[in-house]
mmCIF file of C-alpha atoms in Angstrom:
data_model
loop_
_atom_site.group_PDB
_atom_site.id
_atom_site.type_symbol
_atom_site.label_atom_id
_atom_site.label_comp_id
_atom_site.label_asym_id
_atom_site.label_seq_id
_atom_site.Cartn_x
_atom_site.Cartn_y
_atom_site.Cartn_z
ATOM 1 C CA MET P 1027 -4.987 -30.611 -9.889
ATOM 2 C CA PRO P 1028 -7.748 -28.082 -10.609
ATOM 3 C CA ALA P 1029 -8.809 -27.582 -14.212
ATOM 4 C CA ALA P 1030 -6.937 -25.011 -16.265
ATOM 5 C CA THR P 1031 -10.033 -22.787 -16.339
ATOM 6 C CA THR P 1032 -10.024 -22.378 -12.546
ATOM 7 C CA SER P 1033 -9.190 -18.768 -11.679
ATOM 8 C CA TYR P 1034 -7.150 -17.792 -8.641
ATOM 9 C CA ARG P 1035 -5.960 -14.361 -7.613
ATOM 10 C CA ILE P 1036 -2.280 -13.850 -6.819
ATOM 11 C CA LEU P 1037 -0.982 -10.622 -5.240
ATOM 12 C CA HIS P 1038 2.718 -10.015 -5.935
ATOM 13 C CA LEU P 1039 4.269 -7.758 -3.313
ATOM 14 C CA ILE P 1040 7.338 -5.822 -4.524
ATOM 15 C CA HIS P 1041 9.604 -3.117 -3.145
ATOM 16 C CA SER P 1042 8.854 -0.400 -5.724
ATOM 17 C CA PRO P 1043 7.961 -0.066 -9.417
ATOM 18 C CA GLN P 1044 11.523 0.017 -10.685
ATOM 19 C CA ARG P 1045 13.540 -2.026 -13.144
ATOM 20 C CA ARG P 1046 15.564 -4.072 -10.673
ATOM 21 C CA GLY P 1047 15.985 -7.815 -10.586
ATOM 22 C CA ALA P 1048 13.257 -8.833 -8.138
ATOM 23 C CA GLU P 1049 10.753 -6.344 -9.523
ATOM 24 C CA VAL P 1050 11.345 -7.277 -13.162
ATOM 25 C CA PHE P 1051 11.016 -10.960 -12.302
ATOM 26 C CA ALA P 1052 7.755 -10.366 -10.434
ATOM 27 C CA ALA P 1053 6.329 -8.444 -13.384
ATOM 28 C CA GLN P 1054 7.388 -11.093 -15.899
ATOM 29 C CA LEU P 1055 6.118 -13.969 -13.750
ATOM 30 C CA ALA P 1056 2.776 -12.236 -13.126
ATOM 31 C CA THR P 1057 2.388 -11.510 -16.845
ATOM 32 C CA ARG P 1058 3.197 -15.108 -17.759
ATOM 33 C CA LEU P 1059 0.807 -16.571 -15.186
ATOM 34 C CA GLU P 1060 -1.888 -14.145 -16.347
ATOM 35 C CA ALA P 1061 -1.425 -15.286 -19.949
ATOM 36 C CA GLU P 1062 -1.955 -18.920 -18.980
ATOM 37 C CA GLY P 1063 -5.466 -18.078 -17.780
ATOM 38 C CA ARG P 1064 -5.420 -19.900 -14.444
ATOM 39 C CA PHE P 1065 -4.400 -16.895 -12.349
ATOM 40 C CA GLN P 1066 -5.476 -13.282 -12.076
ATOM 41 C CA ASN P 1067 -2.438 -11.288 -10.962
ATOM 42 C CA GLY P 1068 -2.028 -8.047 -9.065
ATOM 43 C CA VAL P 1069 1.249 -6.251 -8.334
ATOM 44 C CA CYS P 1070 1.487 -4.154 -5.181
ATOM 45 C CA SER P 1071 4.484 -1.865 -4.522
ATOM 46 C CA LEU P 1072 5.488 -0.768 -1.019
ATOM 47 C CA TYR P 1073 7.355 2.422 -1.954
ATOM 48 C CA PRO P 1074 6.868 5.011 -4.714
ATOM 49 C CA GLN P 1075 10.462 5.670 -5.728
ATOM 50 C CA GLY P 1076 11.929 3.984 -8.750
ATOM 51 C CA ASP P 1077 11.352 3.685 -12.438
ATOM 52 C CA ALA P 1078 7.620 3.668 -13.096
ATOM 53 C CA SER P 1079 8.219 2.111 -16.520
ATOM 54 C CA LEU P 1080 8.220 -1.381 -14.993
ATOM 55 C CA PRO P 1081 5.978 -3.262 -17.486
ATOM 56 C CA LEU P 1082 2.709 -4.002 -15.697
ATOM 57 C CA ASP P 1083 0.238 -3.825 -18.579
ATOM 58 C CA GLY P 1084 -2.768 -6.084 -18.154
ATOM 59 C CA LEU P 1085 -2.206 -6.533 -14.407
ATOM 60 C CA ALA P 1086 -4.021 -5.054 -11.423
ATOM 61 C CA VAL P 1087 -1.668 -2.453 -9.915
ATOM 62 C CA PHE P 1088 -1.675 -1.166 -6.328
ATOM 63 C CA LYS P 1089 0.665 1.463 -4.843
ATOM 64 C CA LEU P 1090 1.048 1.797 -1.070
ATOM 65 C CA ASN P 1091 3.364 4.872 -1.239
ATOM 66 C CA GLY P 1092 5.159 4.123 1.998
ATOM 67 C CA GLY P 1093 8.088 5.977 3.540
ATOM 68 C CA ARG P 1094 11.437 4.450 4.459
ATOM 69 C CA GLY P 1095 11.671 6.042 7.913
ATOM 70 C CA MET P 1096 12.367 3.775 10.883
ATOM 71 C CA THR P 1097 8.972 4.213 12.469
ATOM 72 C CA SER P 1098 9.195 1.039 14.531
ATOM 73 C CA ARG P 1099 11.757 -1.537 15.618
ATOM 74 C CA LEU P 1100 10.995 -3.379 12.390
ATOM 75 C CA GLY P 1101 11.616 -0.235 10.339
ATOM 76 C CA MET P 1102 8.032 -0.339 9.101
ATOM 77 C CA ASP P 1103 5.666 2.391 8.024
ATOM 78 C CA PRO P 1104 2.346 1.667 9.818
ATOM 79 C CA ARG P 1105 0.467 3.387 6.988
ATOM 80 C CA VAL P 1106 1.700 0.696 4.613
ATOM 81 C CA VAL P 1107 0.375 -2.051 6.886
ATOM 82 C CA SER P 1108 -3.037 -0.385 6.893
ATOM 83 C CA ARG P 1109 -3.029 0.248 3.144
ATOM 84 C CA LEU P 1110 -1.901 -3.309 2.397
ATOM 85 C CA SER P 1111 -4.714 -4.630 4.553
ATOM 86 C CA GLY P 1112 -7.110 -2.543 2.462
ATOM 87 C CA VAL P 1113 -5.703 -3.989 -0.770
ATOM 88 C CA LEU P 1114 -6.141 -7.509 0.597
ATOM 89 C CA ARG P 1115 -9.786 -6.776 1.400
ATOM 90 C CA ARG P 1116 -10.459 -5.336 -2.060
ATOM 91 C CA PHE P 1117 -8.453 -7.682 -4.271
ATOM 92 C CA ARG P 1118 -9.156 -10.761 -2.104
ATOM 93 C CA PRO P 1119 -6.127 -12.787 -3.260
ATOM 94 C CA HIS P 1120 -5.921 -16.527 -2.800
ATOM 95 C CA VAL P 1121 -2.124 -16.206 -2.324
ATOM 96 C CA VAL P 1122 0.301 -13.399 -1.504
ATOM 97 C CA MET P 1123 3.778 -13.751 -2.991
ATOM 98 C CA ALA P 1124 6.409 -11.504 -1.388
ATOM 99 C CA HIS P 1125 9.396 -10.855 -3.662
ATOM 100 C CA GLY P 1126 12.445 -10.232 -1.454
ATOM 101 C CA SER P 1127 13.671 -7.049 0.218
ATOM 102 C CA ASP P 1128 11.236 -5.409 2.678
ATOM 103 C CA THR P 1129 8.257 -7.417 1.475
ATOM 104 C CA LEU P 1130 8.710 -10.180 4.053
ATOM 105 C CA LYS P 1131 7.964 -8.034 7.082
ATOM 106 C CA TYR P 1132 4.902 -6.377 5.565
ATOM 107 C CA ALA P 1133 3.500 -9.657 4.260
ATOM 108 C CA ALA P 1134 4.082 -11.355 7.626
ATOM 109 C CA VAL P 1135 2.439 -8.575 9.658
ATOM 110 C CA ALA P 1136 -0.502 -8.330 7.241
ATOM 111 C CA ARG P 1137 -1.066 -12.060 7.590
ATOM 112 C CA LEU P 1138 -1.713 -11.622 11.305
ATOM 113 C CA PHE P 1139 -4.943 -9.876 10.241
ATOM 114 C CA HIS P 1140 -5.649 -11.989 7.148
ATOM 115 C CA HIS P 1141 -4.532 -15.392 8.359
ATOM 116 C CA ARG P 1142 -6.545 -17.363 5.821
ATOM 117 C CA ILE P 1143 -4.468 -16.070 2.894
ATOM 118 C CA PRO P 1144 -1.391 -18.273 2.305
ATOM 119 C CA THR P 1145 1.893 -16.410 1.859
ATOM 120 C CA ILE P 1146 4.930 -17.356 -0.223
ATOM 121 C CA TYR P 1147 8.238 -15.582 0.332
ATOM 122 C CA ARG P 1148 10.708 -15.490 -2.549
ATOM 123 C CA ASN P 1149 14.262 -15.482 -1.180
ATOM 124 C CA ILE P 1150 16.363 -13.691 -3.802
ATOM 125 C CA GLY P 1151 19.719 -13.311 -2.041
ATOM 126 C CA LEU P 1152 22.179 -14.920 0.318
ATOM 127 C CA ALA P 1153 20.465 -14.579 3.688
ATOM 128 C CA SER P 1154 23.684 -14.835 5.704
ATOM 129 C CA SER P 1155 25.091 -11.799 3.874
ATOM 130 C CA TRP P 1156 22.209 -9.577 4.977
ATOM 131 C CA ALA P 1157 21.078 -10.934 8.357
ATOM 132 C CA THR P 1158 24.389 -10.219 10.028
ATOM 133 C CA SER P 1159 23.306 -9.882 13.670
ATOM 134 C CA PRO P 1160 21.696 -12.406 16.044
ATOM 135 C CA MET P 1161 18.811 -9.964 16.606
ATOM 136 C CA LYS P 1162 18.105 -9.721 12.863
ATOM 137 C CA VAL P 1163 18.167 -13.509 12.559
ATOM 138 C CA ARG P 1164 15.719 -13.920 15.449
ATOM 139 C CA LEU P 1165 13.438 -11.245 14.030
ATOM 140 C CA ASN P 1166 13.407 -12.864 10.599
ATOM 141 C CA ARG P 1167 12.629 -16.260 12.132
ATOM 142 C CA LEU P 1168 9.607 -14.685 13.788
ATOM 143 C CA LEU P 1169 8.459 -13.155 10.509
ATOM 144 C CA LEU P 1170 9.013 -16.432 8.661
ATOM 145 C CA SER P 1171 6.705 -18.215 11.091
ATOM 146 C CA GLN P 1172 3.861 -16.445 9.232
ATOM 147 C CA VAL P 1173 4.980 -17.784 5.832
ATOM 148 C CA ASN P 1174 3.539 -20.952 4.311
ATOM 149 C CA ALA P 1175 6.326 -21.558 1.821
ATOM 150 C CA VAL P 1176 9.674 -20.128 0.752
ATOM 151 C CA VAL P 1177 11.084 -20.222 -2.760
ATOM 152 C CA SER P 1178 14.841 -19.784 -3.067
ATOM 153 C CA VAL P 1179 16.337 -18.779 -6.411
ATOM 154 C CA SER P 1180 19.346 -21.107 -6.186
ATOM 155 C CA ARG P 1181 20.293 -24.301 -4.407
ATOM 156 C CA PHE P 1182 23.176 -22.485 -2.736
ATOM 157 C CA THR P 1183 20.922 -19.788 -1.278
ATOM 158 C CA MET P 1184 18.357 -22.412 -0.231
ATOM 159 C CA GLU P 1185 20.930 -24.323 1.801
ATOM 160 C CA ASP P 1186 22.182 -21.074 3.335
ATOM 161 C CA PHE P 1187 18.609 -20.069 4.235
ATOM 162 C CA ILE P 1188 17.849 -23.415 5.892
ATOM 163 C CA ARG P 1189 21.080 -23.320 7.860
ATOM 164 C CA LEU P 1190 20.770 -19.704 9.034
ATOM 165 C CA TYR P 1191 17.110 -19.756 10.048
ATOM 166 C CA ARG P 1192 16.811 -23.481 10.873
ATOM 167 C CA PHE P 1193 13.937 -23.367 8.429
ATOM 168 C CA PRO P 1194 11.885 -26.556 7.888
ATOM 169 C CA THR P 1195 12.997 -28.217 4.663
ATOM 170 C CA GLU P 1196 9.446 -29.264 3.812
ATOM 171 C CA ARG P 1197 8.431 -25.578 3.547
ATOM 172 C CA ILE P 1198 11.188 -24.439 1.194
ATOM 173 C CA THR P 1199 11.836 -25.239 -2.439
ATOM 174 C CA PHE P 1200 14.214 -24.218 -5.186
ATOM 175 C CA ILE P 1201 12.899 -22.578 -8.344
ATOM 176 C CA PRO P 1202 15.571 -20.805 -10.404
ATOM 177 C CA ASN P 1203 15.421 -17.267 -11.594
ATOM 178 C CA GLY P 1204 13.792 -16.848 -14.978
ATOM 179 C CA VAL P 1205 13.954 -14.407 -17.862
ATOM 180 C CA ASP P 1206 11.666 -13.644 -20.786
ATOM 181 C CA VAL P 1207 13.696 -14.875 -23.761
ATOM 182 C CA ALA P 1208 11.809 -12.901 -26.440
ATOM 183 C CA PRO P 1209 13.895 -9.675 -26.208
ATOM 184 C CA PHE P 1210 17.057 -11.709 -26.898
ATOM 185 C CA THR P 1211 16.021 -13.013 -30.287
ATOM 186 C CA ALA P 1212 16.984 -10.045 -32.483
ATOM 187 C CA ALA P 1213 16.686 -10.798 -36.184
ATOM 188 C CA ASP P 1214 20.068 -9.204 -36.944
ATOM 189 C CA PRO P 1215 22.268 -9.038 -33.820
ATOM 190 C CA ALA P 1216 25.249 -7.810 -35.859
ATOM 191 C CA ALA P 1217 23.250 -4.767 -36.973
ATOM 192 C CA VAL P 1218 22.167 -4.074 -33.393
ATOM 193 C CA ARG P 1219 25.791 -4.344 -32.282
ATOM 194 C CA ARG P 1220 26.939 -1.795 -34.869
ATOM 195 C CA GLN P 1221 24.115 0.617 -34.089
ATOM 196 C CA VAL P 1222 24.610 0.574 -30.305
ATOM 197 C CA ARG P 1223 28.370 1.061 -30.601
ATOM 198 C CA LEU P 1224 27.743 3.998 -32.891
ATOM 199 C CA GLU P 1225 25.336 5.507 -30.352
ATOM 200 C CA LEU P 1226 27.867 5.074 -27.525
ATOM 201 C CA GLY P 1227 30.836 6.309 -29.535
ATOM 202 C CA ILE P 1228 32.701 3.011 -29.218
ATOM 203 C CA ASN P 1229 35.068 1.785 -31.918
ATOM 204 C CA PRO P 1230 33.540 -1.176 -33.800
ATOM 205 C CA GLN P 1231 36.741 -3.181 -33.224
ATOM 206 C CA ALA P 1232 37.161 -2.407 -29.510
ATOM 207 C CA LEU P 1233 36.867 -5.094 -26.856
ATOM 208 C CA VAL P 1234 33.807 -4.176 -24.782
ATOM 209 C CA LEU P 1235 33.221 -5.437 -21.250
ATOM 210 C CA ILE P 1236 29.770 -4.882 -19.786
ATOM 211 C CA SER P 1237 28.205 -5.195 -16.354
ATOM 212 C CA VAL P 1238 24.600 -4.522 -15.351
ATOM 213 C CA GLY P 1239 23.512 -3.805 -11.804
ATOM 214 C CA ASN P 1240 23.148 -1.320 -8.993
ATOM 215 C CA LEU P 1241 26.291 0.743 -8.415
ATOM 216 C CA SER P 1242 26.705 -0.237 -4.776
ATOM 217 C CA ALA P 1243 29.523 -1.752 -2.744
ATOM 218 C CA GLU P 1244 28.346 -5.367 -2.847
ATOM 219 C CA LYS P 1245 28.439 -5.358 -6.664
ATOM 220 C CA GLY P 1246 32.227 -4.849 -6.616
ATOM 221 C CA HIS P 1247 32.523 -2.633 -9.699
ATOM 222 C CA SER P 1248 35.516 -0.839 -8.180
ATOM 223 C CA ASP P 1249 37.515 -4.064 -8.558
ATOM 224 C CA ILE P 1250 37.330 -3.838 -12.365
ATOM 225 C CA LEU P 1251 38.812 -0.364 -12.788
ATOM 226 C CA PRO P 1252 42.372 -1.266 -11.685
ATOM 227 C CA MET P 1253 42.254 -4.201 -14.101
ATOM 228 C CA LEU P 1254 41.548 -1.795 -16.959
ATOM 229 C CA ALA P 1255 44.541 0.265 -15.885
ATOM 230 C CA GLN P 1256 46.921 -2.668 -16.262
ATOM 231 C CA THR P 1257 49.276 -2.625 -19.236
ATOM 232 C CA GLN P 1258 48.445 -6.179 -20.322
ATOM 233 C CA PRO P 1259 47.973 -6.303 -24.105
ATOM 234 C CA ASN P 1260 44.668 -8.156 -23.775
ATOM 235 C CA LEU P 1261 43.061 -5.461 -21.623
ATOM 236 C CA GLY P 1262 44.986 -2.371 -22.655
ATOM 237 C CA GLY P 1263 42.290 -0.952 -24.939
ATOM 238 C CA ALA P 1264 39.197 -2.539 -23.438
ATOM 239 C CA GLN P 1265 36.105 -0.401 -22.892
ATOM 240 C CA LEU P 1266 33.937 -0.920 -19.784
ATOM 241 C CA VAL P 1267 30.203 -0.231 -19.944
ATOM 242 C CA LEU P 1268 28.334 -0.076 -16.622
ATOM 243 C CA VAL P 1269 24.541 -0.114 -16.801
ATOM 244 C CA GLY P 1270 22.774 0.942 -13.618
ATOM 245 C CA ASP P 1271 22.891 3.641 -11.009
ATOM 246 C CA GLY P 1272 23.525 3.941 -7.313
ATOM 247 C CA PRO P 1273 25.533 5.587 -4.535
ATOM 248 C CA LEU P 1274 28.943 4.674 -5.979
ATOM 249 C CA ARG P 1275 28.492 6.358 -9.353
ATOM 250 C CA GLY P 1276 30.435 9.463 -8.299
ATOM 251 C CA PRO P 1277 33.262 7.539 -6.569
ATOM 252 C CA LEU P 1278 33.609 5.257 -9.612
ATOM 253 C CA GLU P 1279 33.967 8.259 -11.923
ATOM 254 C CA GLN P 1280 36.562 9.763 -9.586
ATOM 255 C CA ARG P 1281 38.513 6.515 -9.319
ATOM 256 C CA ALA P 1282 38.501 6.051 -13.093
ATOM 257 C CA GLY P 1283 40.038 9.525 -13.432
ATOM 258 C CA GLU P 1284 42.731 8.735 -10.850
ATOM 259 C CA LEU P 1285 43.641 5.534 -12.702
ATOM 260 C CA GLY P 1286 43.675 7.217 -16.100
ATOM 261 C CA VAL P 1287 40.869 5.109 -17.575
ATOM 262 C CA ALA P 1288 38.036 7.654 -17.549
ATOM 263 C CA GLN P 1289 37.909 7.691 -21.363
ATOM 264 C CA ARG P 1290 37.396 3.925 -21.375
ATOM 265 C CA LEU P 1291 34.467 3.917 -18.932
ATOM 266 C CA ARG P 1292 30.828 4.424 -19.955
ATOM 267 C CA LEU P 1293 28.348 4.973 -17.114
ATOM 268 C CA LEU P 1294 24.927 4.691 -18.727
ATOM 269 C CA GLY P 1295 22.648 4.840 -15.684
ATOM 270 C CA ARG P 1296 19.420 2.848 -15.618
ATOM 271 C CA ARG P 1297 18.305 1.706 -19.053
ATOM 272 C CA ASP P 1298 15.303 -0.169 -20.395
ATOM 273 C CA ASP P 1299 17.160 -1.520 -23.447
ATOM 274 C CA VAL P 1300 19.550 -3.938 -21.738
ATOM 275 C CA PRO P 1301 19.232 -6.639 -24.454
ATOM 276 C CA ARG P 1302 20.461 -4.111 -27.066
ATOM 277 C CA LEU P 1303 23.365 -3.052 -24.882
ATOM 278 C CA LEU P 1304 24.409 -6.645 -24.252
ATOM 279 C CA ALA P 1305 24.385 -7.269 -28.005
ATOM 280 C CA ALA P 1306 27.087 -4.596 -28.379
ATOM 281 C CA ALA P 1307 29.474 -6.228 -25.892
ATOM 282 C CA ASP P 1308 32.024 -9.034 -26.044
ATOM 283 C CA LEU P 1309 32.246 -10.164 -22.437
ATOM 284 C CA PHE P 1310 30.064 -9.889 -19.339
ATOM 285 C CA VAL P 1311 31.800 -9.195 -16.027
ATOM 286 C CA LEU P 1312 30.211 -9.758 -12.621
ATOM 287 C CA PRO P 1313 32.536 -8.854 -9.734
ATOM 288 C CA SER P 1314 29.746 -9.128 -7.108
ATOM 289 C CA ARG P 1315 30.712 -10.069 -3.569
ATOM 290 C CA THR P 1316 27.313 -11.613 -2.841
ATOM 291 C CA GLU P 1317 24.507 -12.821 -5.116
ATOM 292 C CA GLY P 1318 21.429 -15.014 -5.173
ATOM 293 C CA MET P 1319 20.968 -15.990 -8.807
ATOM 294 C CA PRO P 1320 21.496 -12.799 -10.822
ATOM 295 C CA ALA P 1321 19.048 -12.393 -13.691
ATOM 296 C CA VAL P 1322 21.557 -10.160 -15.479
ATOM 297 C CA LEU P 1323 23.899 -13.137 -15.753
ATOM 298 C CA ILE P 1324 21.120 -15.144 -17.385
ATOM 299 C CA GLU P 1325 20.364 -12.232 -19.722
ATOM 300 C CA ALA P 1326 24.037 -12.064 -20.697
ATOM 301 C CA GLY P 1327 23.968 -15.764 -21.527
ATOM 302 C CA LEU P 1328 20.812 -15.360 -23.623
ATOM 303 C CA ALA P 1329 22.619 -12.562 -25.482
ATOM 304 C CA GLY P 1330 25.443 -14.989 -26.285
ATOM 305 C CA LEU P 1331 28.016 -13.459 -23.940
ATOM 306 C CA PRO P 1332 30.511 -15.490 -21.927
ATOM 307 C CA ALA P 1333 30.977 -14.287 -18.355
ATOM 308 C CA VAL P 1334 33.784 -13.751 -15.877
ATOM 309 C CA ALA P 1335 32.528 -13.705 -12.296
ATOM 310 C CA PHE P 1336 33.329 -14.477 -8.700
ATOM 311 C CA ASP P 1337 31.865 -17.825 -7.674
ATOM 312 C CA VAL P 1338 29.471 -16.468 -5.041
ATOM 313 C CA GLY P 1339 25.911 -17.536 -4.189
ATOM 314 C CA GLY P 1340 24.145 -19.127 -7.138
ATOM 315 C CA VAL P 1341 26.506 -17.712 -9.795
ATOM 316 C CA GLY P 1342 27.987 -21.157 -10.399
ATOM 317 C CA GLU P 1343 24.506 -22.503 -11.108
ATOM 318 C CA VAL P 1344 24.246 -20.133 -14.075
ATOM 319 C CA VAL P 1345 27.849 -20.119 -15.331
ATOM 320 C CA ALA P 1346 29.317 -23.520 -16.146
ATOM 321 C CA ASP P 1347 32.970 -22.839 -15.345
ATOM 322 C CA GLY P 1348 35.164 -23.428 -18.379
ATOM 323 C CA VAL P 1349 32.124 -23.970 -20.633
ATOM 324 C CA THR P 1350 30.035 -20.774 -20.603
ATOM 325 C CA GLY P 1351 32.505 -18.546 -18.784
ATOM 326 C CA LEU P 1352 35.214 -18.501 -16.150
ATOM 327 C CA LEU P 1353 34.758 -18.273 -12.372
ATOM 328 C CA ALA P 1354 37.230 -17.031 -9.787
ATOM 329 C CA PRO P 1355 37.095 -17.945 -6.089
ATOM 330 C CA PRO P 1356 35.272 -15.310 -3.995
ATOM 331 C CA GLY P 1357 37.505 -12.314 -3.393
ATOM 332 C CA ASP P 1358 40.363 -13.629 -5.567
ATOM 333 C CA ARG P 1359 41.014 -10.471 -7.593
ATOM 334 C CA ALA P 1360 44.169 -11.902 -9.171
ATOM 335 C CA GLY P 1361 42.226 -14.960 -10.321
ATOM 336 C CA PHE P 1362 39.447 -12.744 -11.678
ATOM 337 C CA GLN P 1363 41.933 -10.624 -13.603
ATOM 338 C CA GLN P 1364 43.665 -13.709 -14.984
ATOM 339 C CA ALA P 1365 40.334 -15.111 -16.211
ATOM 340 C CA LEU P 1366 39.385 -11.757 -17.701
ATOM 341 C CA ALA P 1367 42.695 -11.441 -19.555
ATOM 342 C CA ALA P 1368 42.456 -15.020 -20.832
ATOM 343 C CA LEU P 1369 39.068 -14.488 -22.472
ATOM 344 C CA ALA P 1370 39.887 -10.955 -23.591
ATOM 345 C CA GLY P 1371 42.702 -12.334 -25.730
ATOM 346 C CA ASP P 1372 40.849 -15.320 -27.170
ATOM 347 C CA PRO P 1373 37.905 -14.340 -29.434
ATOM 348 C CA ARG P 1374 37.339 -17.913 -30.619
ATOM 349 C CA ARG P 1375 36.975 -19.166 -27.082
ATOM 350 C CA ARG P 1376 34.642 -16.292 -26.269
ATOM 351 C CA ALA P 1377 32.468 -17.162 -29.256
ATOM 352 C CA ALA P 1378 32.272 -20.846 -28.291
ATOM 353 C CA MET P 1379 31.457 -20.007 -24.679
ATOM 354 C CA GLY P 1380 28.842 -17.480 -25.777
ATOM 355 C CA GLN P 1381 27.062 -20.073 -27.898
ATOM 356 C CA ALA P 1382 27.129 -22.542 -24.998
ATOM 357 C CA ALA P 1383 25.798 -19.849 -22.640
ATOM 358 C CA ARG P 1384 22.900 -19.053 -24.972
ATOM 359 C CA LYS P 1385 21.933 -22.719 -25.159
ATOM 360 C CA ARG P 1386 22.272 -23.347 -21.404
ATOM 361 C CA CYS P 1387 20.334 -20.256 -20.318
ATOM 362 C CA GLY P 1388 17.589 -20.882 -22.851
ATOM 363 C CA GLU P 1389 17.126 -24.441 -21.611
ATOM 364 C CA LEU P 1390 17.272 -23.765 -17.861
ATOM 365 C CA PHE P 1391 15.997 -20.243 -17.246
ATOM 366 C CA ASP P 1392 13.281 -19.532 -19.814
ATOM 367 C CA MET P 1393 10.464 -17.765 -17.940
ATOM 368 C CA ARG P 1394 7.935 -20.099 -19.543
ATOM 369 C CA LYS P 1395 9.516 -23.095 -17.820
ATOM 370 C CA VAL P 1396 10.023 -21.223 -14.541
ATOM 371 C CA ALA P 1397 6.365 -20.104 -14.553
ATOM 372 C CA GLU P 1398 5.295 -23.741 -14.876
ATOM 373 C CA ALA P 1399 7.174 -24.524 -11.657
ATOM 374 C CA TYR P 1400 5.405 -21.659 -9.879
ATOM 375 C CA ASP P 1401 2.094 -22.847 -11.294
ATOM 376 C CA ASP P 1402 2.680 -26.259 -9.716
ATOM 377 C CA LEU P 1403 3.677 -24.673 -6.389
ATOM 378 C CA LEU P 1404 0.657 -22.355 -6.296
ATOM 379 C CA VAL P 1405 -1.845 -25.052 -7.212
ATOM 380 C CA GLY P 1406 -0.313 -27.403 -4.656
ATOM 381 C CA LEU P 1407 -0.596 -24.752 -1.946
ATOM 382 C CA LEU P 1408 -4.177 -23.984 -2.897
ATOM 383 C CA SER P 1409 -5.211 -27.638 -2.999
ATOM 384 C CA SER P 1410 -5.498 -27.461 0.795
ATOM 385 C CA GLY P 1411 -8.753 -25.576 0.198
ATOM 386 C CA ARG P 1412 -7.607 -22.215 1.585
ATOM 387 C CA GLY P 1413 -9.268 -19.247 -0.065
ATOM 388 C CA PRO P 1414 -9.570 -15.521 0.328
ATOM 389 C CA VAL P 1415 -10.959 -13.875 3.418
#
């Protein structure tokens, strides 16, 4: 292994500078690798939209400002290909790491012109949920032929990826999602809890459910609203806080009004103080219909919250069923509601599960440990002697 003083350049390719799971992870990983001194990190965004407050201090930043129009059969903006090629010539990375979403196709096409730069693709979701047509599968196989290695965020998604794309097992590895633990170490969490509830106008004694994520169909938030409308004593006065934004915000507000629970729903939009908001809650709910390994679930655990979730993708690799939360079979709304009601009515069990979740997530998903795994992967890939063009 090269000495710790050896410097390599890593270019992290992301969708856009916004506070979403893949982008936040890329920023945190790049910052951690930069701090270790072995790697110089750049972050390159394909598209301009999004929250520009993504923390990128101390990193080289490149913006390609692409459009989302379907300008080719791949749905690619040719200007982005050209601009990315220019970034590769200027920054001269030793490795390109593509973090999910549209980054695969741009990284793969760019590598046709910069074939000496190894490429790593980070698979963040369940491939079979997104590549739903034979044509899309064939196209992705072609793009993946330009990738040196794939990292999957959970064992479940790794097995799905191998099966769907018939991907060589020697070129794929599992490295879990990771989270910076520092924001979850508040000196006085009880004081934070009181302050946030005061800000949100929530009774200090109310049961608060929270979910963090994009307000889109696959996240399943609409499944929670009817559960709030039930007359069960355990859920009758519960408040639901949704953090995030998306196309279903309006329909969720409308549905809450129809069910008579509008006064018990808080839609906060995108926020950059998620650790504070989690500290104000009692229970994390994740009704997603598909997931890779959701960082928000790890963050909830670090905040000491038990979780109720559908057992999809890598969710069961974060939540230890019956220990740090309760899992329902995929699509089993009755089972989800039963689990939710059980924990809603049992504060002692919630407290014990929350403590177990904090311990488990701190041991398994601390970004410092995850960055070490990426360090090993990067150095191993570079030991072949490949360098920048």
